[in-house]
Short mmCIF file of C-alpha atoms and ligand atoms in Angstrom, two decimals:
data_model
loop_
_atom_site.label_atom_id
_atom_site.label_comp_id
_atom_site.label_asym_id
_atom_site.label_seq_id
_atom_site.Cartn_x
_atom_site.Cartn_y
_atom_site.Cartn_z
CA MET A 1 0.17 97.85 -44.40
CA ALA A 2 -3.17 97.11 -46.02
CA LYS A 3 -5.40 94.03 -44.50
CA PHE A 4 -6.17 91.16 -46.57
CA PRO A 5 -10.01 91.43 -47.15
CA LYS A 6 -12.49 89.46 -45.08
CA GLY A 7 -13.16 86.12 -46.98
CA PHE A 8 -9.60 86.03 -48.46
CA PHE A 9 -8.86 82.72 -49.83
CA TRP A 10 -5.91 81.24 -47.95
CA GLY A 11 -4.91 77.91 -48.96
CA GLY A 12 -2.67 75.59 -50.75
CA ALA A 13 -2.51 73.62 -54.50
CA THR A 14 -1.68 70.62 -55.61
CA ALA A 15 -2.33 68.42 -58.86
CA ALA A 16 -3.64 64.74 -59.23
CA ASN A 17 -0.50 63.67 -61.57
CA GLN A 18 1.92 64.77 -58.83
CA TYR A 19 -0.07 64.05 -55.78
CA GLU A 20 -2.87 61.44 -56.32
CA GLY A 21 -0.98 58.27 -57.00
CA GLY A 22 -3.21 55.26 -57.25
CA TRP A 23 -2.43 55.09 -60.77
CA ASN A 24 -3.76 51.93 -61.75
CA GLU A 25 -6.67 51.59 -59.41
CA GLY A 26 -10.28 52.51 -59.42
CA GLY A 27 -10.33 51.66 -62.91
CA ARG A 28 -8.01 54.96 -63.95
CA GLY A 29 -6.32 54.76 -67.50
CA PRO A 30 -2.94 55.80 -67.90
CA ALA A 31 -1.86 59.26 -68.63
CA VAL A 32 1.74 60.28 -70.08
CA THR A 33 3.16 60.89 -66.48
CA ASP A 34 2.59 57.34 -65.82
CA VAL A 35 5.29 56.41 -68.43
CA THR A 36 7.76 59.21 -67.38
CA THR A 37 10.68 58.79 -65.19
CA GLY A 38 12.34 60.83 -62.30
CA GLY A 39 15.22 63.12 -63.13
CA THR A 40 17.46 65.61 -61.25
CA ALA A 41 18.32 69.60 -61.28
CA THR A 42 20.95 68.54 -63.92
CA SER A 43 19.23 65.22 -65.75
CA PRO A 44 15.84 65.36 -67.81
CA ARG A 45 13.20 63.33 -67.11
CA TYR A 46 12.43 60.63 -69.58
CA VAL A 47 9.50 59.00 -71.37
CA THR A 48 9.89 55.46 -72.05
CA TYR A 49 8.63 53.29 -75.04
CA VAL A 50 8.76 49.95 -76.72
CA MET A 51 9.07 49.13 -80.30
CA PRO A 52 7.27 46.77 -82.20
CA ASP A 53 10.24 44.66 -82.47
CA GLY A 54 10.27 44.58 -78.47
CA THR A 55 13.36 46.70 -78.10
CA THR A 56 12.83 49.75 -75.58
CA GLY A 57 14.15 53.27 -75.29
CA LYS A 58 13.48 56.44 -73.93
CA TYR A 59 13.32 59.96 -75.04
CA SER A 60 13.64 63.29 -72.93
CA GLN A 61 10.75 64.75 -71.74
CA PHE A 62 11.67 68.24 -72.89
CA GLY A 63 11.99 68.48 -76.20
CA GLY A 64 12.49 64.93 -77.09
CA GLN A 65 10.63 62.67 -80.11
CA LYS A 66 8.92 59.57 -79.77
CA PRO A 67 10.50 57.25 -82.73
CA GLU A 68 8.31 56.28 -85.45
CA GLY A 69 5.89 53.12 -84.67
CA ALA A 70 7.14 53.51 -80.70
CA ARG A 71 4.23 52.86 -78.18
CA LEU A 72 4.44 54.59 -74.78
CA ALA A 73 5.29 51.67 -72.22
CA VAL A 74 6.06 51.15 -68.45
CA LEU A 75 9.51 49.42 -68.56
CA ASP A 76 11.28 47.12 -65.80
CA GLY A 77 14.15 48.86 -64.45
CA TYR A 78 12.46 52.18 -64.28
CA TYR A 79 11.05 54.15 -61.28
CA TYR A 80 8.22 56.40 -62.16
CA PRO A 81 7.26 58.66 -59.38
CA ASN A 82 3.67 59.72 -60.19
CA HIS A 83 2.53 55.93 -59.76
CA LEU A 84 2.83 56.93 -56.24
CA GLY A 85 2.84 60.77 -56.07
CA THR A 86 2.63 60.94 -52.28
CA ASP A 87 -0.34 58.83 -52.01
CA PHE A 88 -3.47 61.15 -51.83
CA TYR A 89 -5.73 58.53 -53.12
CA HIS A 90 -5.36 56.56 -50.07
CA ARG A 91 -4.96 59.35 -47.81
CA TYR A 92 -7.15 62.22 -48.74
CA LYS A 93 -9.14 62.25 -44.99
CA GLU A 94 -5.93 62.56 -43.03
CA ASP A 95 -4.36 65.13 -45.47
CA ILE A 96 -7.40 67.10 -45.61
CA ALA A 97 -7.68 67.12 -41.57
CA LEU A 98 -4.18 68.55 -41.68
CA PHE A 99 -4.96 71.21 -44.11
CA ALA A 100 -8.15 72.14 -41.89
CA GLU A 101 -5.74 72.15 -39.00
CA MET A 102 -3.67 75.22 -40.85
CA GLY A 103 -7.07 76.87 -41.43
CA PHE A 104 -7.31 76.44 -45.28
CA LYS A 105 -10.07 78.26 -46.54
CA MET A 106 -9.53 77.05 -50.50
CA PHE A 107 -7.79 74.03 -51.68
CA ARG A 108 -6.77 73.75 -55.41
CA MET A 109 -6.56 70.27 -56.65
CA SER A 110 -6.89 68.59 -60.13
CA ILE A 111 -9.22 65.65 -61.53
CA SER A 112 -7.47 63.36 -63.46
CA TRP A 113 -9.24 63.07 -66.96
CA SER A 114 -8.44 59.14 -67.26
CA ARG A 115 -9.79 58.37 -63.91
CA ILE A 116 -13.20 59.67 -65.17
CA TYR A 117 -12.70 58.54 -68.97
CA PRO A 118 -9.72 56.06 -68.99
CA LYS A 119 -9.00 56.65 -72.62
CA GLY A 120 -10.73 59.80 -72.90
CA ILE A 121 -13.37 58.37 -75.77
CA GLU A 122 -15.78 56.17 -73.34
CA GLU A 123 -19.60 56.77 -73.82
CA GLU A 124 -19.62 56.63 -70.04
CA PRO A 125 -17.89 57.76 -67.38
CA ASN A 126 -16.01 55.22 -64.67
CA ARG A 127 -18.38 55.45 -61.82
CA GLU A 128 -15.36 54.65 -59.47
CA GLY A 129 -13.62 57.44 -60.42
CA ILE A 130 -16.56 59.98 -60.15
CA GLU A 131 -17.35 58.69 -56.44
CA PHE A 132 -13.44 59.29 -55.47
CA TYR A 133 -13.57 62.98 -56.34
CA ARG A 134 -17.32 63.49 -54.73
CA ASN A 135 -15.66 61.75 -51.27
CA VAL A 136 -12.86 64.22 -51.66
CA PHE A 137 -15.12 67.48 -52.49
CA THR A 138 -17.46 66.23 -49.64
CA GLU A 139 -14.56 66.07 -47.23
CA LEU A 140 -13.31 69.44 -48.05
CA ARG A 141 -17.03 70.84 -47.56
CA LYS A 142 -17.05 69.31 -44.09
CA TYR A 143 -14.25 71.78 -42.79
CA ASP A 144 -15.59 74.60 -45.06
CA ILE A 145 -12.81 74.44 -47.44
CA GLU A 146 -13.82 75.76 -50.67
CA PRO A 147 -12.26 73.34 -53.59
CA LEU A 148 -10.70 75.05 -56.39
CA VAL A 149 -10.67 72.61 -59.52
CA THR A 150 -7.98 72.50 -62.37
CA ILE A 151 -9.85 70.49 -65.01
CA SER A 152 -6.71 69.66 -66.96
CA HIS A 153 -3.21 69.60 -64.96
CA TYR A 154 -0.65 68.09 -67.24
CA ASP A 155 -2.79 64.86 -67.39
CA THR A 156 -4.56 64.25 -70.65
CA PRO A 157 -5.30 60.33 -71.26
CA MET A 158 -2.47 58.76 -72.95
CA TYR A 159 -4.70 57.06 -75.41
CA ILE A 160 -5.74 60.63 -76.81
CA VAL A 161 -1.91 61.76 -76.65
CA GLU A 162 -0.72 58.77 -78.30
CA ASP A 163 -3.66 57.53 -80.82
CA LEU A 164 -5.56 60.86 -81.37
CA GLY A 165 -2.53 63.27 -81.73
CA ASP A 166 -3.28 64.78 -78.59
CA TRP A 167 -4.77 68.92 -78.90
CA LYS A 168 -3.26 69.04 -82.44
CA ASN A 169 -6.47 66.90 -83.35
CA GLU A 170 -9.55 69.13 -83.05
CA LYS A 171 -11.74 65.92 -82.22
CA VAL A 172 -10.34 66.37 -78.53
CA ILE A 173 -12.01 69.38 -78.23
CA ASP A 174 -15.36 67.37 -78.23
CA LEU A 175 -13.74 64.86 -75.82
CA PHE A 176 -12.89 67.74 -73.18
CA VAL A 177 -16.26 69.15 -73.54
CA LYS A 178 -17.76 65.84 -72.73
CA PHE A 179 -15.46 65.27 -69.60
CA CYS A 180 -16.49 68.63 -68.68
CA ARG A 181 -19.76 68.33 -68.80
CA THR A 182 -19.74 65.14 -66.65
CA ILE A 183 -17.94 66.72 -64.11
CA PHE A 184 -19.86 69.84 -63.92
CA GLU A 185 -22.97 67.77 -63.62
CA GLU A 186 -21.59 65.44 -61.33
CA TYR A 187 -20.04 68.01 -58.68
CA LYS A 188 -22.33 71.04 -59.39
CA ASP A 189 -23.00 71.34 -55.63
CA LEU A 190 -19.81 70.76 -54.33
CA VAL A 191 -17.88 72.95 -56.71
CA LYS A 192 -18.13 76.73 -57.81
CA TYR A 193 -14.45 77.62 -58.68
CA TRP A 194 -12.92 76.09 -61.94
CA LEU A 195 -9.53 76.51 -63.75
CA THR A 196 -9.86 74.97 -67.49
CA PHE A 197 -6.11 74.50 -68.07
CA ASN A 198 -3.06 74.80 -65.69
CA GLU A 199 -0.29 76.97 -67.24
CA ILE A 200 -1.99 77.05 -70.54
CA ASN A 201 1.17 78.93 -71.99
CA THR A 202 3.87 76.43 -71.45
CA SER A 203 2.99 74.63 -74.75
CA VAL A 204 4.39 77.17 -76.94
CA LEU A 205 7.46 78.00 -74.87
CA LEU A 206 9.91 76.13 -76.46
CA GLY A 207 9.52 78.44 -79.59
CA VAL A 208 10.03 81.10 -77.32
CA PHE A 209 13.22 80.16 -75.56
CA MET A 210 15.03 78.29 -78.40
CA PRO A 211 15.42 80.69 -81.10
CA GLY A 212 16.14 79.09 -84.47
CA ILE A 213 13.92 76.03 -83.44
CA PRO A 214 12.20 74.76 -87.02
CA ASN A 215 8.71 75.95 -87.58
CA GLU A 216 7.44 72.57 -88.46
CA VAL A 217 8.16 71.88 -84.71
CA VAL A 218 6.67 74.82 -83.35
CA ALA A 219 3.56 75.08 -85.66
CA PRO A 220 1.60 72.27 -84.15
CA ALA A 221 2.16 73.49 -80.66
CA TYR A 222 0.32 76.81 -81.65
CA TYR A 223 -2.52 75.03 -83.37
CA GLY A 224 -2.87 72.57 -80.58
CA LEU A 225 -2.85 75.79 -78.30
CA HIS A 226 -5.58 77.43 -80.24
CA ASN A 227 -7.70 73.96 -80.16
CA GLU A 228 -7.47 74.41 -76.24
CA PHE A 229 -8.46 77.97 -76.20
CA VAL A 230 -11.42 77.06 -78.29
CA ALA A 231 -12.40 73.60 -75.87
CA SER A 232 -11.92 76.26 -72.81
CA ALA A 233 -14.29 78.92 -74.56
CA LYS A 234 -16.86 76.19 -75.22
CA VAL A 235 -16.96 74.99 -71.52
CA VAL A 236 -17.05 78.43 -70.29
CA LYS A 237 -20.01 79.24 -72.25
CA ILE A 238 -21.67 75.94 -71.06
CA ALA A 239 -20.83 77.09 -67.46
CA HIS A 240 -22.34 80.56 -68.02
CA GLU A 241 -25.68 79.14 -69.47
CA GLU A 242 -26.02 76.16 -67.40
CA TYR A 243 -24.55 76.78 -64.11
CA PRO A 244 -24.68 80.42 -63.21
CA ASP A 245 -23.00 79.75 -59.75
CA PHE A 246 -19.80 78.49 -61.45
CA LYS A 247 -16.86 81.12 -61.70
CA MET A 248 -14.41 80.32 -64.35
CA GLY A 249 -10.85 81.23 -64.53
CA CYS A 250 -7.84 80.54 -66.58
CA MET A 251 -4.05 79.43 -65.35
CA ILE A 252 -1.18 81.12 -66.95
CA ALA A 253 2.46 80.29 -65.97
CA GLY A 254 3.46 83.68 -64.68
CA MET A 255 6.54 85.04 -66.43
CA LEU A 256 8.15 88.29 -65.88
CA PHE A 257 10.90 89.60 -67.99
CA TYR A 258 13.43 92.67 -66.99
CA PRO A 259 15.29 94.11 -69.50
CA LEU A 260 18.93 93.36 -68.29
CA THR A 261 20.41 96.68 -69.79
CA PRO A 262 18.62 100.26 -70.24
CA ASP A 263 19.40 99.43 -73.76
CA PRO A 264 15.85 100.35 -75.66
CA GLU A 265 16.63 97.44 -77.69
CA ASP A 266 16.48 95.37 -74.38
CA GLU A 267 13.21 97.09 -73.53
CA MET A 268 11.76 95.74 -76.51
CA ALA A 269 13.03 92.43 -76.27
CA ALA A 270 11.29 92.44 -72.95
CA LEU A 271 7.97 93.48 -74.04
CA HIS A 272 8.03 90.76 -76.86
CA MET A 273 9.19 87.99 -74.36
CA MET A 274 6.01 89.03 -72.01
CA GLN A 275 3.53 89.16 -75.19
CA ASP A 276 5.13 85.56 -76.57
CA SER A 277 5.24 83.86 -73.40
CA PHE A 278 2.12 85.22 -71.31
CA TRP A 279 -0.21 87.76 -72.56
CA TYR A 280 -0.75 85.83 -76.01
CA CYS A 281 -2.38 83.13 -73.98
CA SER A 282 -4.24 85.27 -70.95
CA ASP A 283 -5.21 88.06 -73.73
CA VAL A 284 -7.31 85.33 -75.40
CA GLN A 285 -8.47 83.97 -72.38
CA MET A 286 -9.54 86.81 -70.36
CA LYS A 287 -10.56 89.37 -73.27
CA GLY A 288 -12.37 86.74 -75.32
CA HIS A 289 -10.04 87.58 -78.82
CA TYR A 290 -6.51 87.32 -80.04
CA PRO A 291 -4.44 90.63 -79.15
CA SER A 292 -3.07 92.52 -82.05
CA TYR A 293 0.42 91.45 -81.85
CA ALA A 294 -0.39 87.70 -82.57
CA LYS A 295 0.03 88.68 -86.14
CA ARG A 296 3.65 89.41 -85.31
CA ILE A 297 3.93 85.78 -83.75
CA TRP A 298 2.22 84.11 -86.36
CA LYS A 299 4.42 85.69 -89.04
CA LYS A 300 7.49 84.88 -87.16
CA PHE A 301 6.63 81.05 -87.31
CA GLY A 302 4.86 81.15 -90.45
CA LEU A 303 1.42 80.39 -88.95
CA ASP A 304 -1.71 80.68 -91.08
CA PRO A 305 -4.00 83.62 -89.32
CA ALA A 306 -7.05 82.04 -90.81
CA PHE A 307 -6.42 78.82 -88.59
CA PHE A 308 -6.72 81.32 -85.43
CA GLU A 309 -9.37 83.72 -86.58
CA LYS A 310 -12.01 81.00 -87.70
CA ASP A 311 -13.24 80.74 -84.31
CA ALA A 312 -13.70 84.21 -83.41
CA GLU A 313 -17.01 83.95 -82.52
CA ILE A 314 -16.36 80.99 -79.90
CA LEU A 315 -13.55 82.47 -78.28
CA LYS A 316 -15.54 85.78 -77.78
CA GLU A 317 -18.14 83.85 -75.39
CA GLY A 318 -15.35 81.96 -73.40
CA ALA A 319 -13.86 84.89 -71.54
CA MET A 320 -12.93 84.13 -67.95
CA ASP A 321 -14.70 85.61 -64.81
CA PHE A 322 -11.28 85.85 -63.25
CA PHE A 323 -7.60 85.22 -63.64
CA SER A 324 -5.13 83.14 -61.98
CA PHE A 325 -1.43 82.46 -62.40
CA SER A 326 1.60 80.66 -61.11
CA TYR A 327 4.22 82.89 -59.73
CA TYR A 328 7.61 81.67 -58.64
CA GLN A 329 10.35 83.88 -60.15
CA SER A 330 11.24 86.41 -62.52
CA SER A 331 13.81 86.48 -65.49
CA CYS A 332 16.01 89.00 -67.40
CA THR A 333 16.41 89.08 -71.13
CA THR A 334 18.89 91.03 -73.43
CA THR A 335 20.03 91.60 -76.77
CA HIS A 336 23.67 91.87 -75.72
CA ASP A 337 25.95 88.87 -75.30
CA VAL A 338 25.86 87.64 -71.74
CA GLU A 339 27.44 84.58 -70.92
CA VAL A 340 25.23 83.06 -67.97
CA GLU A 341 21.80 81.92 -68.57
CA VAL A 342 19.46 80.79 -65.69
CA GLY A 343 16.02 79.13 -65.83
CA GLY A 344 13.15 78.39 -63.40
CA ASN A 345 9.36 77.34 -64.31
CA PHE A 346 9.69 76.69 -67.59
CA SER A 347 11.64 80.32 -68.33
CA MET A 348 15.11 81.16 -69.42
CA GLY A 349 16.93 84.20 -69.29
CA GLN A 350 19.92 85.99 -67.95
CA LYS A 351 20.96 86.25 -64.26
CA ASN A 352 19.72 88.81 -62.41
CA PRO A 353 22.73 90.27 -59.93
CA TYR A 354 20.07 91.79 -57.91
CA LEU A 355 18.40 88.61 -56.69
CA LYS A 356 18.92 85.25 -54.95
CA TYR A 357 18.43 81.87 -56.17
CA SER A 358 17.14 78.61 -55.09
CA ASP A 359 19.15 75.32 -54.94
CA TRP A 360 17.20 74.64 -58.41
CA GLY A 361 18.42 78.02 -59.77
CA TRP A 362 15.05 79.81 -59.82
CA SER A 363 15.24 83.39 -58.97
CA MET A 364 13.43 84.75 -55.55
CA ASP A 365 11.66 88.14 -56.39
CA PRO A 366 8.68 88.99 -54.16
CA GLN A 367 8.67 92.58 -55.81
CA GLY A 368 8.00 90.80 -59.12
CA LEU A 369 4.72 89.65 -57.81
CA ARG A 370 3.32 92.96 -56.55
CA TYR A 371 4.67 94.47 -60.16
CA LEU A 372 2.77 91.57 -62.09
CA LEU A 373 -0.31 91.74 -59.97
CA ASN A 374 -0.38 95.50 -60.75
CA GLU A 375 -0.01 94.98 -64.52
CA LEU A 376 -2.85 92.19 -64.50
CA GLN A 377 -5.46 94.42 -62.62
CA ASP A 378 -4.87 96.87 -64.91
CA ARG A 379 -5.01 94.84 -67.96
CA TYR A 380 -8.15 92.49 -66.79
CA GLU A 381 -10.13 94.45 -64.08
CA LYS A 382 -11.35 91.11 -62.84
CA PRO A 383 -10.28 89.49 -59.78
CA ILE A 384 -7.03 87.54 -59.45
CA MET A 385 -5.73 84.43 -57.70
CA VAL A 386 -2.33 83.54 -56.89
CA VAL A 387 -2.79 79.83 -57.25
CA GLU A 388 0.86 78.55 -57.24
CA ASN A 389 3.68 79.90 -55.70
CA GLY A 390 6.61 78.55 -53.33
CA LEU A 391 10.17 77.29 -52.68
CA GLY A 392 11.01 73.95 -53.82
CA ALA A 393 13.88 73.28 -51.14
CA TYR A 394 15.79 70.30 -49.64
CA ASP A 395 14.43 69.46 -45.89
CA THR A 396 16.29 67.70 -43.29
CA VAL A 397 14.51 65.90 -40.68
CA GLU A 398 15.84 66.16 -37.23
CA GLU A 399 16.43 63.48 -34.59
CA ASP A 400 13.13 64.62 -32.70
CA GLY A 401 11.35 64.46 -36.19
CA SER A 402 11.02 68.54 -36.53
CA ILE A 403 11.68 70.36 -39.71
CA HIS A 404 13.36 73.75 -39.28
CA ASP A 405 12.48 75.07 -43.00
CA ASP A 406 12.98 78.94 -42.38
CA TYR A 407 14.00 79.24 -45.78
CA ARG A 408 10.68 78.71 -47.04
CA ILE A 409 9.11 80.77 -44.23
CA ASP A 410 11.34 83.41 -45.53
CA TYR A 411 10.40 83.19 -48.83
CA LEU A 412 6.61 82.79 -48.51
CA LYS A 413 6.68 85.85 -45.84
CA GLY A 414 8.33 87.88 -48.83
CA HIS A 415 5.22 87.08 -51.18
CA VAL A 416 2.58 87.49 -48.79
CA GLU A 417 4.11 90.93 -48.16
CA ALA A 418 3.94 91.68 -51.79
CA LEU A 419 0.37 90.59 -51.69
CA ALA A 420 -0.64 92.68 -49.06
CA GLN A 421 1.54 95.76 -51.11
CA ALA A 422 -0.62 94.72 -54.21
CA ILE A 423 -3.82 94.92 -52.52
CA GLU A 424 -2.74 98.27 -51.31
CA ASP A 425 -1.96 99.35 -54.61
CA GLY A 426 -5.31 98.52 -55.39
CA VAL A 427 -5.30 94.98 -56.94
CA ASP A 428 -8.06 92.97 -56.23
CA VAL A 429 -6.56 89.70 -55.20
CA ILE A 430 -8.85 87.23 -53.60
CA ALA A 431 -6.89 84.19 -52.98
CA TYR A 432 -3.27 82.73 -52.49
CA THR A 433 -2.81 78.97 -52.63
CA PRO A 434 0.87 78.18 -52.55
CA TRP A 435 2.31 75.19 -54.46
CA GLY A 436 2.62 71.78 -53.10
CA CYS A 437 1.26 72.54 -49.46
CA ILE A 438 2.05 69.02 -48.89
CA ASP A 439 5.32 67.54 -50.65
CA LEU A 440 4.73 65.85 -53.93
CA VAL A 441 6.54 64.91 -57.12
CA SER A 442 8.08 67.75 -58.75
CA ALA A 443 6.79 68.37 -62.46
CA GLY A 444 10.07 69.49 -63.89
CA THR A 445 12.46 67.32 -62.27
CA GLY A 446 10.15 63.94 -61.11
CA GLU A 447 12.14 64.48 -57.29
CA ILE A 448 10.39 64.06 -54.19
CA ARG A 449 13.18 65.82 -52.57
CA LYS A 450 12.36 69.18 -54.24
CA ARG A 451 9.76 69.90 -51.46
CA TYR A 452 7.60 72.81 -51.30
CA GLY A 453 5.41 71.37 -48.34
CA PHE A 454 4.07 72.74 -45.07
CA ILE A 455 3.64 69.20 -44.37
CA TYR A 456 6.38 66.78 -44.75
CA VAL A 457 5.81 63.32 -46.48
CA ASP A 458 8.39 60.61 -45.66
CA VAL A 459 9.10 59.01 -49.18
CA ASP A 460 12.14 59.32 -51.23
CA ASP A 461 12.85 59.80 -54.82
CA ASP A 462 12.81 56.00 -55.39
CA GLY A 463 9.31 55.71 -53.66
CA LYS A 464 10.88 54.27 -50.24
CA GLY A 465 9.53 55.44 -46.97
CA SER A 466 6.67 55.41 -44.75
CA LEU A 467 4.46 57.95 -46.39
CA ASP A 468 3.94 59.08 -42.86
CA ARG A 469 2.92 63.21 -42.57
CA SER A 470 4.40 65.54 -40.41
CA ARG A 471 4.35 69.18 -39.47
CA LYS A 472 7.21 71.50 -40.85
CA ASP A 473 7.88 74.58 -38.95
CA SER A 474 6.28 76.34 -42.02
CA PHE A 475 3.04 74.53 -40.93
CA PHE A 476 2.70 76.21 -37.71
CA TRP A 477 3.85 79.65 -39.25
CA TYR A 478 1.25 79.63 -42.32
CA LYS A 479 -1.47 78.70 -39.60
CA LYS A 480 -1.02 81.84 -37.77
CA VAL A 481 -0.73 84.07 -40.87
CA ILE A 482 -4.01 82.48 -42.08
CA GLU A 483 -5.71 82.57 -38.34
CA SER A 484 -4.38 86.43 -38.25
CA ASN A 485 -5.74 87.03 -42.18
CA GLY A 486 -2.21 88.01 -42.93
CA GLU A 487 -1.40 90.36 -39.96
CA GLU A 488 0.92 88.11 -38.31
CA LEU A 489 3.87 87.25 -40.67
C1 BGP B 1 4.41 74.71 -62.26
C2 BGP B 1 3.25 73.35 -62.40
C3 BGP B 1 3.23 72.38 -61.00
C4 BGP B 1 4.48 72.38 -60.06
C5 BGP B 1 5.26 73.66 -60.35
C6 BGP B 1 6.47 73.43 -59.35
O1 BGP B 1 4.48 74.55 -63.38
O2 BGP B 1 1.83 73.91 -62.56
O3 BGP B 1 2.81 71.40 -61.67
O4 BGP B 1 4.90 71.30 -60.27
O5 BGP B 1 5.66 74.46 -61.36
O6 BGP B 1 7.39 72.86 -60.32
P1 BGP B 1 8.61 72.24 -60.10
O7 BGP B 1 7.25 70.73 -59.99
O8 BGP B 1 9.22 71.48 -61.49
O9 BGP B 1 9.39 72.19 -59.27
#
């Protein structure tokens, strides 16, 4: 099997909103995840609010609507798991030492925007927030771990979302640019690799997976996404002009659709699914312009092409230096009537009879990773990072404290093999940072018990536990993988 290149970035990935905690410490302002409850595999997470007359309520995180006049609020009687995350804010030194023990070369994390600009609109940044991340980056550098920083990972300040109308408001572009200018200048000697937006394609998936959803609901998502593209491009331009050492990447939720049957209609449906859910975003960010099939999508939702075409010059200057994506699972699509629908990481589709499924119903498909990597190499001819991958699973702590997570090792092993095969195919993969390298709060369900980590954190879905860290079997397995540069699986 092909060898992993020298200097390959083995590591792990996290995000501030799910891991950091310290939600109301150090001058941080609130984000929407702070008013989002826990859920389960079958019941959604809710966002809570208060009405002007003092009555309270909640709406589903997925597709729910805030009533007119309501204000987002933390309410008594609910538990908000992101307030604590798994406490990186207070334990980053201990955690980074454990990452170093595993041999990490790269650590993906995000910056909480509201820790730097509590409402997003302040003139001056919050110095305590700036110093927190400086300490974290300095600690990583101490162990020669390269930080990979996601600038926006599901973590917009609540004020921007609630009072400014979120990304639909083009004023947010300048606020984001200001935020980026601040962190670029502060951390230019500590951070080189940046991702502008996590899984930028997820904002328009409602229209892709819910046929018949009214155009009025879908349209703002596409216009908002366009503003994110513009913001990202402006920031990439600044990086290229003022910080020549920086490497800028996009981050796309890795969707992969197979036609369920050999019916040519299914093949076409799969192509459209890929264009609508994945390529639409990656093409803009990697090529610096909208793809030709964008016209089909705009027409489908009754969108005004002029809105997207007006910023062609800006987008052109914002093409990325490298590609990154999350990859957990694949899906099938068909034009035929089939009963069973399954989902996984924002994707919906029909059950694949050739694949096994996790306890949360996500398929496991390492070969799909190799397939996508080949496609991506061909399409963009730029270095690729796999910045999320992993198995969310229940873990059991034995009497002696050990955790035998062979299911996780099997999953990861299959995907590392797929990476090696892709490298042999000629793909320029430069990094692999599995998701939730230490247990943290699930974005989709708000659970802690949906665990991804090599490192176990003693805390439950209600925030109870010592928060002590311990090494799972996968910790020792991954340490060996890194030590042998992927030779020993
Ligand atoms: C991706 C997100 C991550 C992460 C991961 C796993 O979509 O970028 O934030 O949470 O999925 O998903 P979940 O937490 O729902 O299991």
